[in-house]
mmCIF file of C-alpha atoms and ligand atoms in Angstrom:
data_model
loop_
_atom_site.group_PDB
_atom_site.id
_atom_site.type_symbol
_atom_site.label_atom_id
_atom_site.label_comp_id
_atom_site.label_asym_id
_atom_site.label_seq_id
_atom_site.Cartn_x
_atom_site.Cartn_y
_atom_site.Cartn_z
ATOM 1 C CA MET A 1 81.418 39.244 -16.344
ATOM 2 C CA LYS A 2 83.616 38.660 -19.264
ATOM 3 C CA ILE A 3 81.434 36.067 -21.613
ATOM 4 C CA PRO A 4 83.984 33.656 -23.451
ATOM 5 C CA PRO A 5 83.606 33.379 -27.195
ATOM 6 C CA LYS A 6 81.564 31.428 -28.489
ATOM 7 C CA SER A 7 83.522 28.006 -29.831
ATOM 8 C CA LYS A 8 83.456 26.325 -32.566
ATOM 9 C CA SER A 9 80.176 24.234 -33.486
ATOM 10 C CA TYR A 10 80.948 20.218 -33.206
ATOM 11 C CA MET A 11 78.830 18.728 -35.891
ATOM 12 C CA ILE A 12 79.575 14.680 -36.689
ATOM 13 C CA PRO A 13 78.429 14.010 -40.475
ATOM 14 C CA GLU A 14 76.875 11.132 -40.336
ATOM 15 C CA TYR A 15 76.100 8.949 -43.346
ATOM 16 C CA SER A 16 73.650 6.336 -43.732
ATOM 17 C CA LEU A 17 74.669 2.989 -45.681
ATOM 18 C CA THR A 18 71.999 3.436 -47.915
ATOM 19 C CA GLY A 19 71.259 6.940 -48.875
ATOM 20 C CA ASP A 20 74.748 7.514 -48.379
ATOM 21 C CA LEU A 21 77.337 4.681 -49.507
ATOM 22 C CA LEU A 22 75.460 2.978 -53.086
ATOM 23 C CA SER A 23 74.277 6.078 -53.751
ATOM 24 C CA TYR A 24 77.946 7.571 -53.796
ATOM 25 C CA ILE A 25 78.772 4.731 -55.225
ATOM 26 C CA THR A 26 76.433 4.552 -58.386
ATOM 27 C CA CYS A 27 77.991 7.665 -59.244
ATOM 28 C CA GLY A 28 79.392 10.697 -56.706
ATOM 29 C CA LEU A 29 78.452 13.741 -58.654
ATOM 30 C CA GLN A 30 74.884 12.779 -59.300
ATOM 31 C CA TYR A 31 74.553 11.987 -55.352
ATOM 32 C CA ARG A 32 75.866 15.307 -54.585
ATOM 33 C CA TYR A 33 73.411 17.041 -56.814
ATOM 34 C CA GLN A 34 70.339 14.678 -55.403
ATOM 35 C CA ASN A 35 71.965 14.252 -51.781
ATOM 36 C CA LYS A 36 73.748 17.412 -50.132
ATOM 37 C CA GLY A 37 71.841 19.690 -52.942
ATOM 38 C CA ALA A 38 68.355 18.270 -51.903
ATOM 39 C CA LEU A 39 67.447 18.215 -55.165
ATOM 40 C CA PRO A 40 65.294 14.864 -55.315
ATOM 41 C CA PRO A 41 65.195 13.295 -58.888
ATOM 42 C CA SER A 42 62.464 13.895 -60.952
ATOM 43 C CA LYS A 43 61.936 10.134 -61.462
ATOM 44 C CA PRO A 44 63.140 8.469 -58.709
ATOM 45 C CA VAL A 45 61.226 5.514 -59.934
ATOM 46 C CA GLN A 46 63.924 2.781 -58.083
ATOM 47 C CA ARG A 47 64.309 4.883 -54.872
ATOM 48 C CA TRP A 48 60.056 4.938 -55.064
ATOM 49 C CA PHE A 49 59.893 1.362 -55.207
ATOM 50 C CA GLY A 50 62.266 0.810 -53.002
ATOM 51 C CA GLU A 51 60.879 2.837 -50.315
ATOM 52 C CA PHE A 52 57.475 1.077 -50.858
ATOM 53 C CA ILE A 53 58.029 -1.957 -51.120
ATOM 54 C CA HIS A 54 60.154 -1.310 -47.898
ATOM 55 C CA GLY A 55 56.738 0.424 -46.287
ATOM 56 C CA VAL A 56 54.850 -2.142 -47.656
ATOM 57 C CA MET A 57 56.873 -4.907 -46.015
ATOM 58 C CA GLU A 58 57.018 -3.227 -42.761
ATOM 59 C CA GLU A 59 53.375 -2.503 -42.455
ATOM 60 C CA SER A 60 52.253 -6.165 -43.339
ATOM 61 C CA PHE A 61 54.568 -6.980 -40.772
ATOM 62 C CA ASN A 62 52.662 -4.825 -37.897
ATOM 63 C CA GLN A 63 49.674 -5.979 -39.476
ATOM 64 C CA TRP A 64 50.500 -9.534 -39.025
ATOM 65 C CA LYS A 65 51.978 -8.920 -35.623
ATOM 66 C CA PHE A 66 48.774 -8.022 -34.104
ATOM 67 C CA GLY A 67 46.322 -9.487 -36.506
ATOM 68 C CA LYS A 68 47.888 -13.059 -37.268
ATOM 69 C CA LYS A 69 45.654 -12.912 -40.290
ATOM 70 C CA GLU A 70 46.531 -16.492 -42.211
ATOM 71 C CA PHE A 71 48.132 -16.287 -45.916
ATOM 72 C CA PRO A 72 47.502 -15.983 -48.394
ATOM 73 C CA TRP A 73 46.239 -12.366 -47.726
ATOM 74 C CA ASP A 74 43.434 -11.136 -50.252
ATOM 75 C CA TRP A 75 45.628 -7.968 -52.509
ATOM 76 C CA LYS A 76 41.949 -5.971 -52.806
ATOM 77 C CA ASP A 77 41.296 -6.846 -49.193
ATOM 78 C CA ASP A 78 43.980 -6.623 -47.005
ATOM 79 C CA ILE A 79 46.941 -5.449 -49.490
ATOM 80 C CA ARG A 80 45.547 -2.623 -51.008
ATOM 81 C CA PRO A 81 44.726 -0.712 -47.615
ATOM 82 C CA ILE A 82 48.204 -0.533 -46.812
ATOM 83 C CA GLU A 83 49.671 0.010 -50.783
ATOM 84 C CA ASP A 84 47.473 3.297 -50.044
ATOM 85 C CA GLU A 85 48.696 3.994 -46.923
ATOM 86 C CA ILE A 86 52.012 4.160 -47.788
ATOM 87 C CA ASP A 87 51.226 5.382 -51.195
ATOM 88 C CA LEU A 88 50.094 8.939 -49.332
ATOM 89 C CA ARG A 89 53.794 7.991 -46.580
ATOM 90 C CA LEU A 90 55.482 9.123 -50.106
ATOM 91 C CA GLN A 91 53.483 11.379 -51.098
ATOM 92 C CA VAL A 92 54.374 13.557 -48.235
ATOM 93 C CA ARG A 93 57.926 13.026 -48.648
ATOM 94 C CA GLY A 94 57.780 14.097 -52.446
ATOM 95 C CA LEU A 95 58.364 10.580 -53.797
ATOM 96 C CA TYR A 96 55.396 9.352 -56.849
ATOM 97 C CA PRO A 97 55.061 6.670 -58.791
ATOM 98 C CA HIS A 98 55.538 8.058 -61.493
ATOM 99 C CA ASP A 99 55.378 5.264 -64.286
ATOM 100 C CA GLU A 100 51.508 4.648 -64.711
ATOM 101 C CA ASP A 101 52.809 0.689 -64.933
ATOM 102 C CA LEU A 102 54.862 0.808 -61.806
ATOM 103 C CA PHE A 103 51.386 1.667 -59.085
ATOM 104 C CA PHE A 104 48.039 2.969 -59.699
ATOM 105 C CA SER A 105 47.624 5.607 -57.083
ATOM 106 C CA ILE A 106 43.849 6.330 -56.229
ATOM 107 C CA ASN A 107 45.689 9.435 -53.970
ATOM 108 C CA GLN A 108 45.463 11.753 -56.647
ATOM 109 C CA PRO A 109 43.195 15.160 -57.027
ATOM 110 C CA GLY A 110 40.787 14.250 -58.767
ATOM 111 C CA GLN A 111 40.834 10.714 -58.983
ATOM 112 C CA ASP A 112 36.818 9.653 -58.150
ATOM 113 C CA LEU A 113 37.262 5.782 -57.892
ATOM 114 C CA LYS A 114 37.460 4.204 -54.531
ATOM 115 C CA ARG A 115 39.442 1.136 -53.105
ATOM 116 C CA GLU A 116 35.755 -1.282 -53.566
ATOM 117 C CA ASP A 117 36.074 0.137 -57.349
ATOM 118 C CA LEU A 118 39.829 -1.091 -58.201
ATOM 119 C CA ASN A 119 39.985 -4.331 -59.913
ATOM 120 C CA GLU A 120 43.018 -7.017 -60.535
ATOM 121 C CA HIS A 121 43.332 -6.456 -64.468
ATOM 122 C CA ASP A 122 43.147 -2.206 -64.398
ATOM 123 C CA HIS A 123 44.659 -1.634 -60.955
ATOM 124 C CA LYS A 124 47.171 -4.292 -59.883
ATOM 125 C CA LYS A 125 50.588 -3.123 -61.735
ATOM 126 C CA LEU A 126 53.936 -4.082 -61.485
ATOM 127 C CA ALA A 127 54.322 -2.656 -57.791
ATOM 128 C CA SER A 128 51.605 -4.175 -56.480
ATOM 129 C CA ALA A 129 51.512 -7.689 -57.730
ATOM 130 C CA ARG A 130 55.039 -7.280 -56.364
ATOM 131 C CA ALA A 131 53.953 -6.422 -53.227
ATOM 132 C CA GLU A 132 51.236 -9.075 -53.030
ATOM 133 C CA LYS A 133 54.199 -12.416 -54.977
ATOM 134 C CA ALA A 134 56.655 -10.655 -51.134
ATOM 135 C CA ILE A 135 53.615 -11.039 -48.861
ATOM 136 C CA ASN A 136 52.518 -14.231 -49.923
ATOM 137 C CA ILE A 137 55.596 -16.098 -50.959
ATOM 138 C CA TRP A 138 58.102 -14.186 -47.906
ATOM 139 C CA GLY A 139 55.348 -12.732 -45.270
ATOM 140 C CA GLU A 140 54.192 -16.727 -44.350
ATOM 141 C CA HIS A 141 58.319 -17.831 -43.809
ATOM 142 C CA LEU A 142 59.440 -14.499 -42.224
ATOM 143 C CA PHE A 143 57.284 -12.663 -40.210
ATOM 144 C CA PRO A 144 57.307 -15.438 -37.589
ATOM 145 C CA LEU A 145 60.842 -15.279 -37.278
ATOM 146 C CA ILE A 146 61.441 -11.516 -36.924
ATOM 147 C CA ASP A 147 62.557 -10.614 -33.167
ATOM 148 C CA SER A 148 62.976 -6.858 -34.192
ATOM 149 C CA ALA A 149 61.881 -4.953 -37.087
ATOM 150 C CA GLU A 150 62.516 -1.523 -38.240
ATOM 151 C CA LEU A 151 65.627 -1.614 -36.536
ATOM 152 C CA LEU A 152 67.520 1.568 -36.164
ATOM 153 C CA ILE A 153 71.336 1.080 -35.585
ATOM 154 C CA LYS A 154 73.764 3.421 -35.551
ATOM 155 C CA GLY A 155 77.657 3.386 -34.986
ATOM 156 C CA LEU A 156 80.502 5.670 -34.650
ATOM 157 C CA ARG A 157 83.900 5.574 -36.472
ATOM 158 C CA PRO A 158 87.023 7.508 -36.513
ATOM 159 C CA MET A 159 87.268 10.136 -39.450
ATOM 160 C CA PRO A 160 89.557 8.517 -42.295
ATOM 161 C CA ASN A 161 92.623 10.925 -42.806
ATOM 162 C CA TYR A 162 91.474 13.044 -40.086
ATOM 163 C CA ASP A 163 93.144 15.871 -40.150
ATOM 164 C CA LYS A 164 92.138 18.819 -37.156
ATOM 165 C CA ASN A 165 93.229 22.167 -39.766
ATOM 166 C CA ILE A 166 91.227 20.711 -42.220
ATOM 167 C CA SER A 167 88.443 17.931 -41.523
ATOM 168 C CA ARG A 168 84.767 18.316 -40.168
ATOM 169 C CA SER A 169 85.274 16.145 -37.280
ATOM 170 C CA ASN A 170 87.596 13.865 -35.493
ATOM 171 C CA TYR A 171 84.443 10.768 -35.939
ATOM 172 C CA TYR A 172 81.489 10.143 -38.508
ATOM 173 C CA GLY A 173 78.687 8.792 -37.798
ATOM 174 C CA ILE A 174 76.676 5.434 -40.078
ATOM 175 C CA ASN A 175 73.243 4.266 -39.504
ATOM 176 C CA GLY A 176 70.768 2.288 -41.328
ATOM 177 C CA VAL A 177 67.440 0.149 -41.154
ATOM 178 C CA VAL A 178 67.036 -3.709 -40.579
ATOM 179 C CA ASP A 179 64.831 -6.337 -40.143
ATOM 180 C CA VAL A 180 66.853 -9.321 -37.257
ATOM 181 C CA LEU A 181 65.882 -12.960 -36.548
ATOM 182 C CA THR A 182 67.329 -14.528 -33.678
ATOM 183 C CA SER A 183 68.003 -17.954 -33.201
ATOM 184 C CA THR A 184 65.088 -18.660 -30.836
ATOM 185 C CA LYS A 185 62.743 -18.586 -32.915
ATOM 186 C CA ILE A 186 64.057 -20.152 -35.922
ATOM 187 C CA ASN A 187 65.569 -22.869 -33.894
ATOM 188 C CA ARG A 188 61.361 -23.133 -32.381
ATOM 189 C CA MET A 189 60.531 -22.805 -35.730
ATOM 190 C CA HIS A 190 62.693 -26.078 -37.312
ATOM 191 C CA GLU A 191 61.894 -28.283 -33.389
ATOM 192 C CA GLU A 192 58.429 -27.346 -35.163
ATOM 193 C CA ARG A 193 58.412 -27.714 -38.560
ATOM 194 C CA THR A 194 55.952 -30.639 -40.391
ATOM 195 C CA SER A 195 55.093 -30.955 -44.014
ATOM 196 C CA ALA A 196 52.033 -28.668 -43.653
ATOM 197 C CA ASN A 197 54.890 -25.926 -42.112
ATOM 198 C CA ASN A 198 58.074 -26.232 -43.563
ATOM 199 C CA ASN A 199 59.413 -22.782 -43.359
ATOM 200 C CA LYS A 200 61.183 -22.022 -46.723
ATOM 201 C CA ILE A 201 63.514 -19.507 -44.578
ATOM 202 C CA VAL A 202 64.665 -21.608 -41.832
ATOM 203 C CA ASN A 203 65.577 -24.303 -44.484
ATOM 204 C CA PHE A 204 67.659 -22.092 -46.101
ATOM 205 C CA ILE A 205 69.314 -20.651 -43.092
ATOM 206 C CA LYS A 206 69.921 -24.383 -42.250
ATOM 207 C CA SER A 207 71.075 -25.370 -45.402
ATOM 208 C CA ASN A 208 73.891 -22.391 -45.638
ATOM 209 C CA ILE A 209 75.158 -21.823 -41.887
ATOM 210 C CA LYS A 210 77.090 -23.717 -40.118
ATOM 211 C CA GLU A 211 75.823 -25.594 -37.247
ATOM 212 C CA ASN A 212 76.499 -25.056 -33.571
ATOM 213 C CA SER A 213 79.150 -22.878 -34.794
ATOM 214 C CA ILE A 214 77.354 -20.355 -31.986
ATOM 215 C CA GLY A 215 75.609 -20.252 -29.433
ATOM 216 C CA GLU A 216 73.155 -17.858 -30.004
ATOM 217 C CA TYR A 217 73.129 -16.065 -33.446
ATOM 218 C CA GLU A 218 71.061 -13.224 -35.354
ATOM 219 C CA ILE A 219 70.274 -12.584 -38.987
ATOM 220 C CA ILE A 220 69.825 -9.811 -40.099
ATOM 221 C CA ILE A 221 67.763 -9.592 -43.409
ATOM 222 C CA ASP A 222 67.441 -6.702 -45.811
ATOM 223 C CA TYR A 223 64.745 -5.903 -48.883
ATOM 224 C CA LYS A 224 66.078 -4.812 -52.017
ATOM 225 C CA GLY A 225 63.428 -3.387 -54.837
ATOM 226 C CA MET A 226 65.441 -5.228 -57.312
ATOM 227 C CA LYS A 227 66.384 -8.203 -59.179
ATOM 228 C CA ARG A 228 69.189 -9.859 -58.467
ATOM 229 C CA PRO A 229 71.877 -8.815 -59.092
ATOM 230 C CA PRO A 230 75.064 -10.414 -60.795
ATOM 231 C CA ILE A 231 78.128 -11.926 -59.239
ATOM 232 C CA LYS A 232 79.994 -10.064 -62.415
ATOM 233 C CA VAL A 233 79.970 -6.788 -64.282
ATOM 234 C CA ALA A 234 80.812 -6.352 -67.091
ATOM 235 C CA ASP A 235 81.357 -3.144 -68.016
ATOM 236 C CA PRO A 236 84.563 -1.985 -65.660
ATOM 237 C CA LEU A 237 82.338 1.926 -65.105
ATOM 238 C CA SER A 238 78.858 -0.074 -63.792
ATOM 239 C CA GLU A 239 78.104 -0.624 -60.080
ATOM 240 C CA ASP A 240 79.133 -4.168 -58.950
ATOM 241 C CA LYS A 241 75.642 -4.221 -57.204
ATOM 242 C CA TRP A 242 76.063 -8.152 -55.938
ATOM 243 C CA GLU A 243 79.458 -7.096 -53.752
ATOM 244 C CA ASN A 244 78.229 -3.828 -52.396
ATOM 245 C CA HIS A 245 75.354 -5.465 -51.294
ATOM 246 C CA LYS A 246 77.407 -8.086 -49.007
ATOM 247 C CA GLN A 247 79.176 -5.106 -48.074
ATOM 248 C CA GLN A 248 76.105 -2.871 -46.635
ATOM 249 C CA ILE A 249 75.064 -6.466 -44.771
ATOM 250 C CA LEU A 250 78.680 -6.449 -43.418
ATOM 251 C CA THR A 251 78.875 -3.077 -42.134
ATOM 252 C CA TYR A 252 74.742 -3.324 -40.800
ATOM 253 C CA SER A 253 76.051 -6.342 -38.752
ATOM 254 C CA TRP A 254 79.536 -4.205 -37.304
ATOM 255 C CA LEU A 255 76.282 -1.754 -35.890
ATOM 256 C CA ARG A 256 73.744 -3.674 -35.090
ATOM 257 C CA SER A 257 77.074 -5.571 -32.697
ATOM 258 C CA LYS A 258 77.972 -2.878 -30.800
ATOM 259 C CA GLN A 259 74.189 -2.345 -29.707
ATOM 260 C CA GLU A 260 73.849 -3.398 -26.392
ATOM 261 C CA ASP A 261 71.322 -7.318 -26.537
ATOM 262 C CA ALA A 262 73.222 -7.633 -30.325
ATOM 263 C CA LYS A 263 73.712 -11.349 -29.901
ATOM 264 C CA ASP A 264 76.411 -12.677 -32.379
ATOM 265 C CA ILE A 265 75.581 -12.062 -35.935
ATOM 266 C CA SER A 266 76.047 -15.169 -38.197
ATOM 267 C CA ALA A 267 74.767 -13.683 -41.479
ATOM 268 C CA GLY A 268 72.303 -12.381 -42.654
ATOM 269 C CA ILE A 269 69.695 -12.295 -45.934
ATOM 270 C CA ILE A 270 68.918 -9.961 -48.480
ATOM 271 C CA LEU A 271 65.891 -10.875 -50.458
ATOM 272 C CA TYR A 272 65.437 -9.228 -53.907
ATOM 273 C CA LEU A 273 61.658 -9.480 -54.394
ATOM 274 C CA ASN A 274 61.581 -8.267 -58.215
ATOM 275 C CA GLU A 275 62.696 -11.434 -59.337
ATOM 276 C CA LEU A 276 58.835 -12.094 -57.736
ATOM 277 C CA VAL A 277 57.660 -10.612 -60.663
ATOM 278 C CA PRO A 278 60.052 -9.854 -63.033
ATOM 279 C CA SER A 279 59.738 -6.895 -65.483
ATOM 280 C CA LYS A 280 60.214 -7.142 -68.816
ATOM 281 C CA GLU A 281 63.352 -5.647 -68.765
ATOM 282 C CA ASP A 282 64.902 -7.783 -65.873
ATOM 283 C CA LEU A 283 64.017 -11.202 -67.725
ATOM 284 C CA MET A 284 66.282 -9.203 -70.542
ATOM 285 C CA MET A 285 69.042 -8.834 -68.061
ATOM 286 C CA ILE A 286 68.742 -12.183 -66.179
ATOM 287 C CA LYS A 287 68.564 -14.043 -70.114
ATOM 288 C CA GLU A 288 71.486 -12.360 -70.703
ATOM 289 C CA GLU A 289 73.323 -13.122 -67.821
ATOM 290 C CA ILE A 290 72.551 -17.012 -67.506
ATOM 291 C CA ARG A 291 73.870 -16.628 -71.396
ATOM 292 C CA ASP A 292 77.604 -15.279 -70.144
ATOM 293 C CA ASN A 293 76.971 -17.817 -67.424
ATOM 294 C CA LEU A 294 77.326 -14.166 -64.853
ATOM 295 C CA THR A 295 74.709 -15.542 -62.254
ATOM 296 C CA ASP A 296 75.065 -17.948 -58.733
ATOM 297 C CA VAL A 297 71.111 -19.058 -60.090
ATOM 298 C CA PRO A 298 70.625 -21.521 -61.118
ATOM 299 C CA GLN A 299 73.599 -23.216 -61.337
ATOM 300 C CA ASN A 300 74.362 -26.277 -62.634
ATOM 301 C CA GLY A 301 71.990 -27.179 -64.557
ATOM 302 C CA GLU A 302 69.418 -26.219 -62.128
ATOM 303 C CA PHE A 303 65.768 -26.060 -63.614
ATOM 304 C CA GLU A 304 66.234 -26.597 -66.661
ATOM 305 C CA LYS A 305 62.851 -25.702 -68.133
ATOM 306 C CA ASP A 306 62.988 -22.222 -66.557
ATOM 307 C CA VAL A 307 66.188 -21.496 -67.772
ATOM 308 C CA GLU A 308 65.071 -23.358 -71.379
ATOM 309 C CA THR A 309 62.114 -21.122 -71.704
ATOM 310 C CA ILE A 310 63.965 -17.872 -70.649
ATOM 311 C CA GLU A 311 66.721 -18.606 -73.373
ATOM 312 C CA ASN A 312 63.743 -18.981 -76.548
ATOM 313 C CA TRP A 313 61.524 -16.079 -75.253
ATOM 314 C CA LYS A 314 62.362 -12.788 -77.025
ATOM 315 C CA GLU A 315 61.732 -9.498 -75.768
ATOM 316 C CA GLU A 316 58.789 -8.438 -77.582
ATOM 317 C CA ASP A 317 56.707 -12.098 -76.887
ATOM 318 C CA LYS A 318 54.327 -11.760 -73.905
ATOM 319 C CA ALA A 319 56.265 -12.517 -70.302
ATOM 320 C CA PRO A 320 57.511 -16.620 -70.037
ATOM 321 C CA GLU A 321 55.747 -18.398 -67.099
ATOM 322 C CA LEU A 322 58.329 -19.320 -64.905
ATOM 323 C CA SER A 323 58.043 -21.693 -61.778
ATOM 324 C CA ASP A 324 57.469 -20.338 -58.128
ATOM 325 C CA GLU A 325 60.679 -22.569 -57.317
ATOM 326 C CA PHE A 326 63.233 -20.626 -59.683
ATOM 327 C CA LYS A 327 61.577 -17.321 -58.678
ATOM 328 C CA ILE A 328 61.594 -18.520 -55.029
ATOM 329 C CA ALA A 329 65.939 -19.211 -55.622
ATOM 330 C CA ARG A 330 66.352 -16.324 -57.176
ATOM 331 C CA SER A 331 64.913 -13.709 -54.780
ATOM 332 C CA ILE A 332 67.444 -15.004 -51.604
ATOM 333 C CA ARG A 333 70.464 -14.636 -50.791
ATOM 334 C CA PHE A 334 73.059 -15.968 -48.325
ATOM 335 C CA ILE A 335 75.781 -13.771 -46.951
ATOM 336 C CA GLU A 336 78.127 -15.486 -43.888
ATOM 337 C CA ILE A 337 79.761 -12.927 -41.605
ATOM 338 C CA ASN A 338 82.794 -13.033 -40.517
ATOM 339 C CA ASP A 339 85.225 -10.675 -39.078
ATOM 340 C CA LYS A 340 88.102 -10.377 -41.969
ATOM 341 C CA GLU A 341 84.539 -9.546 -44.089
ATOM 342 C CA LYS A 342 83.517 -6.922 -41.828
ATOM 343 C CA ARG A 343 87.163 -5.312 -41.818
ATOM 344 C CA LYS A 344 87.155 -4.885 -45.121
ATOM 345 C CA ALA A 345 83.492 -3.565 -45.323
ATOM 346 C CA LEU A 346 84.078 -1.335 -42.591
ATOM 347 C CA LYS A 347 87.890 0.433 -44.829
ATOM 348 C CA LYS A 348 85.587 0.518 -47.687
ATOM 349 C CA PHE A 349 82.725 1.847 -46.538
ATOM 350 C CA ASP A 350 85.576 4.438 -44.446
ATOM 351 C CA ASN A 351 86.774 5.176 -48.145
ATOM 352 C CA VAL A 352 83.900 6.390 -49.255
ATOM 353 C CA VAL A 353 83.533 8.501 -46.397
ATOM 354 C CA CYS A 354 87.391 9.997 -46.998
ATOM 355 C CA ASP A 355 86.419 10.987 -51.201
ATOM 356 C CA ILE A 356 82.491 12.009 -49.824
ATOM 357 C CA GLU A 357 84.100 14.644 -46.621
ATOM 358 C CA ASN A 358 87.279 15.272 -49.202
ATOM 359 C CA SER A 359 85.192 16.729 -51.975
ATOM 360 C CA LEU A 360 82.421 18.209 -49.819
ATOM 361 C CA ILE A 361 85.948 20.421 -48.198
ATOM 362 C CA ARG A 362 86.723 20.959 -52.158
ATOM 363 C CA GLU A 363 83.779 22.958 -53.713
ATOM 364 C CA MET A 364 83.634 24.370 -49.875
ATOM 365 C CA LYS A 365 87.246 26.501 -51.172
ATOM 366 C CA GLY A 366 85.098 27.312 -53.891
ATOM 367 C CA CYS A 367 85.923 24.266 -55.998
ATOM 368 C CA LYS A 368 83.481 23.885 -58.886
ATOM 369 C CA ILE A 369 81.021 21.134 -58.257
ATOM 370 C CA GLN A 370 81.425 19.517 -61.806
ATOM 371 C CA ASP A 371 85.665 19.168 -60.574
ATOM 372 C CA ALA A 372 85.107 18.780 -56.638
ATOM 373 C CA TRP A 373 83.009 15.570 -57.290
ATOM 374 C CA LYS A 374 84.144 12.239 -59.347
ATOM 375 C CA ALA A 375 81.229 11.336 -62.115
ATOM 376 C CA GLU A 376 81.412 8.060 -63.425
ATOM 377 C CA ALA A 377 78.844 6.154 -64.839
ATOM 378 C CA ASP A 378 77.320 3.231 -66.573
ATOM 379 C CA LYS A 379 75.674 4.122 -70.027
ATOM 380 C CA ARG A 380 72.188 3.355 -67.994
ATOM 381 C CA THR A 381 72.930 4.844 -64.886
ATOM 382 C CA CYS A 382 73.709 8.459 -67.222
ATOM 383 C CA LEU A 383 70.714 7.824 -69.501
ATOM 384 C CA ALA A 384 68.393 7.838 -66.301
ATOM 385 C CA CYS A 385 70.899 10.583 -64.305
ATOM 386 C CA ASP A 386 68.496 13.808 -64.092
ATOM 387 C CA PHE A 387 71.674 15.426 -64.934
ATOM 388 C CA LYS A 388 72.725 14.057 -68.266
ATOM 389 C CA THR A 389 71.867 17.130 -70.200
ATOM 390 C CA PHE A 390 74.660 19.628 -68.526
ATOM 391 C CA CYS A 391 76.781 16.355 -66.778
ATOM 392 C CA LYS A 392 80.413 16.813 -68.536
ATOM 393 C CA HIS A 393 81.298 13.591 -67.849
ATOM 394 C CA ASN A 394 78.336 12.376 -69.310
ATOM 395 C CA SER A 395 79.146 10.589 -72.381
ATOM 396 C CA ASP A 396 77.718 12.593 -75.992
ATOM 397 C CA ILE A 397 75.719 9.684 -76.510
ATOM 398 C CA THR A 398 73.473 10.711 -73.935
ATOM 399 C CA LYS A 399 73.945 14.311 -74.081
ATOM 400 C CA ASN A 400 71.748 15.178 -76.540
ATOM 401 C CA ILE A 401 68.797 13.447 -75.587
HETATM 402 S S1 SF4 B 501 75.183 12.056 -65.939
HETATM 403 FE FE1 SF4 B 501 76.586 10.150 -65.232
HETATM 404 S S2 SF4 B 501 78.289 11.009 -64.616
HETATM 405 FE FE2 SF4 B 501 77.017 12.644 -64.947
HETATM 406 S S3 SF4 B 501 76.051 12.694 -63.502
HETATM 407 FE FE3 SF4 B 501 74.710 11.607 -64.057
HETATM 408 S S4 SF4 B 501 75.548 10.268 -63.745
HETATM 409 FE FE4 SF4 B 501 76.998 10.970 -62.750
#
């Protein structure tokens, strides 16, 4: 019997919206070292917090769904057990809250404290304060509207600039994870609304969405463990997070529309959870953005008192007291979805995948890593980068640190 030669293995490269797209846009070379080189960052504070807050929201939703415990939840009794569980899950994956001002972990060898020993003053650090606010401010309004939580959405697209002699595959895969709200639940909540049951998310959707433009619809929700980005970036090397988050939601909506049970996707909502408890660094940036007119909240004389408080606040002072209304308004963003914008977002995703694939192919052909990958980032990103000491694209200012 003649055994045919083994055919060339067929592999479709898979790209995730957050892990690949947003990470590559920040800096291609950093993405290569961290993702393709499987080197986790030594201080993955941003990544740890992003995953932590997603995990906390997901687990809180599950507990609410099966127990329907009334809000507000108590930090020590209700929220801290969830935080500890998520902290453990992240540790298993090698993700730690290195910054001790961010999170107090009792899941450490030699740590003799028990949960009962924790107290709010010493142990409720920034991540816990944000988790508590995220659950108690948004959970009450958001959880009753969620139809599918942590929904994995996947899709295939033709490989941009496909060349059968060079390209790794004729298709590539995209994936992402989202929460989905449906119009049925939104409308029911709207009809049942009383002054005691004033759902902030329903009100926000109803004030932004064009009524009666569609029948049954869905809204995609994503959480971000960061402050609201500025609507314009002053430094051309800085990542335009405002635009990139919009592209991400538009791509999610395309992916979701490919699924069998999907309804029309009418909009996306992003919750910027750091706004609920901003750090001093966040506050400095908010102050600059208000001064330079780079933010959409506040606008037209809104939140006058909060704006005045921020303008008069100095970095060496204690963090100022801001109103809940101001923090809530800054933490929620509406993204309209239409076909034209969706096509633009997909084109952008294709371009990023094309760049990544070209860099990979260059490297596979023997090009040095630093020459094969595009390295461009603003000073802030370079300063926090693990590879700054040997990156030849880094600016001299951060190289000697
Ligand atoms: S130092 Fe800057 S340019 Fe170099 S890899 Fe890091 S972020 Fe990119």
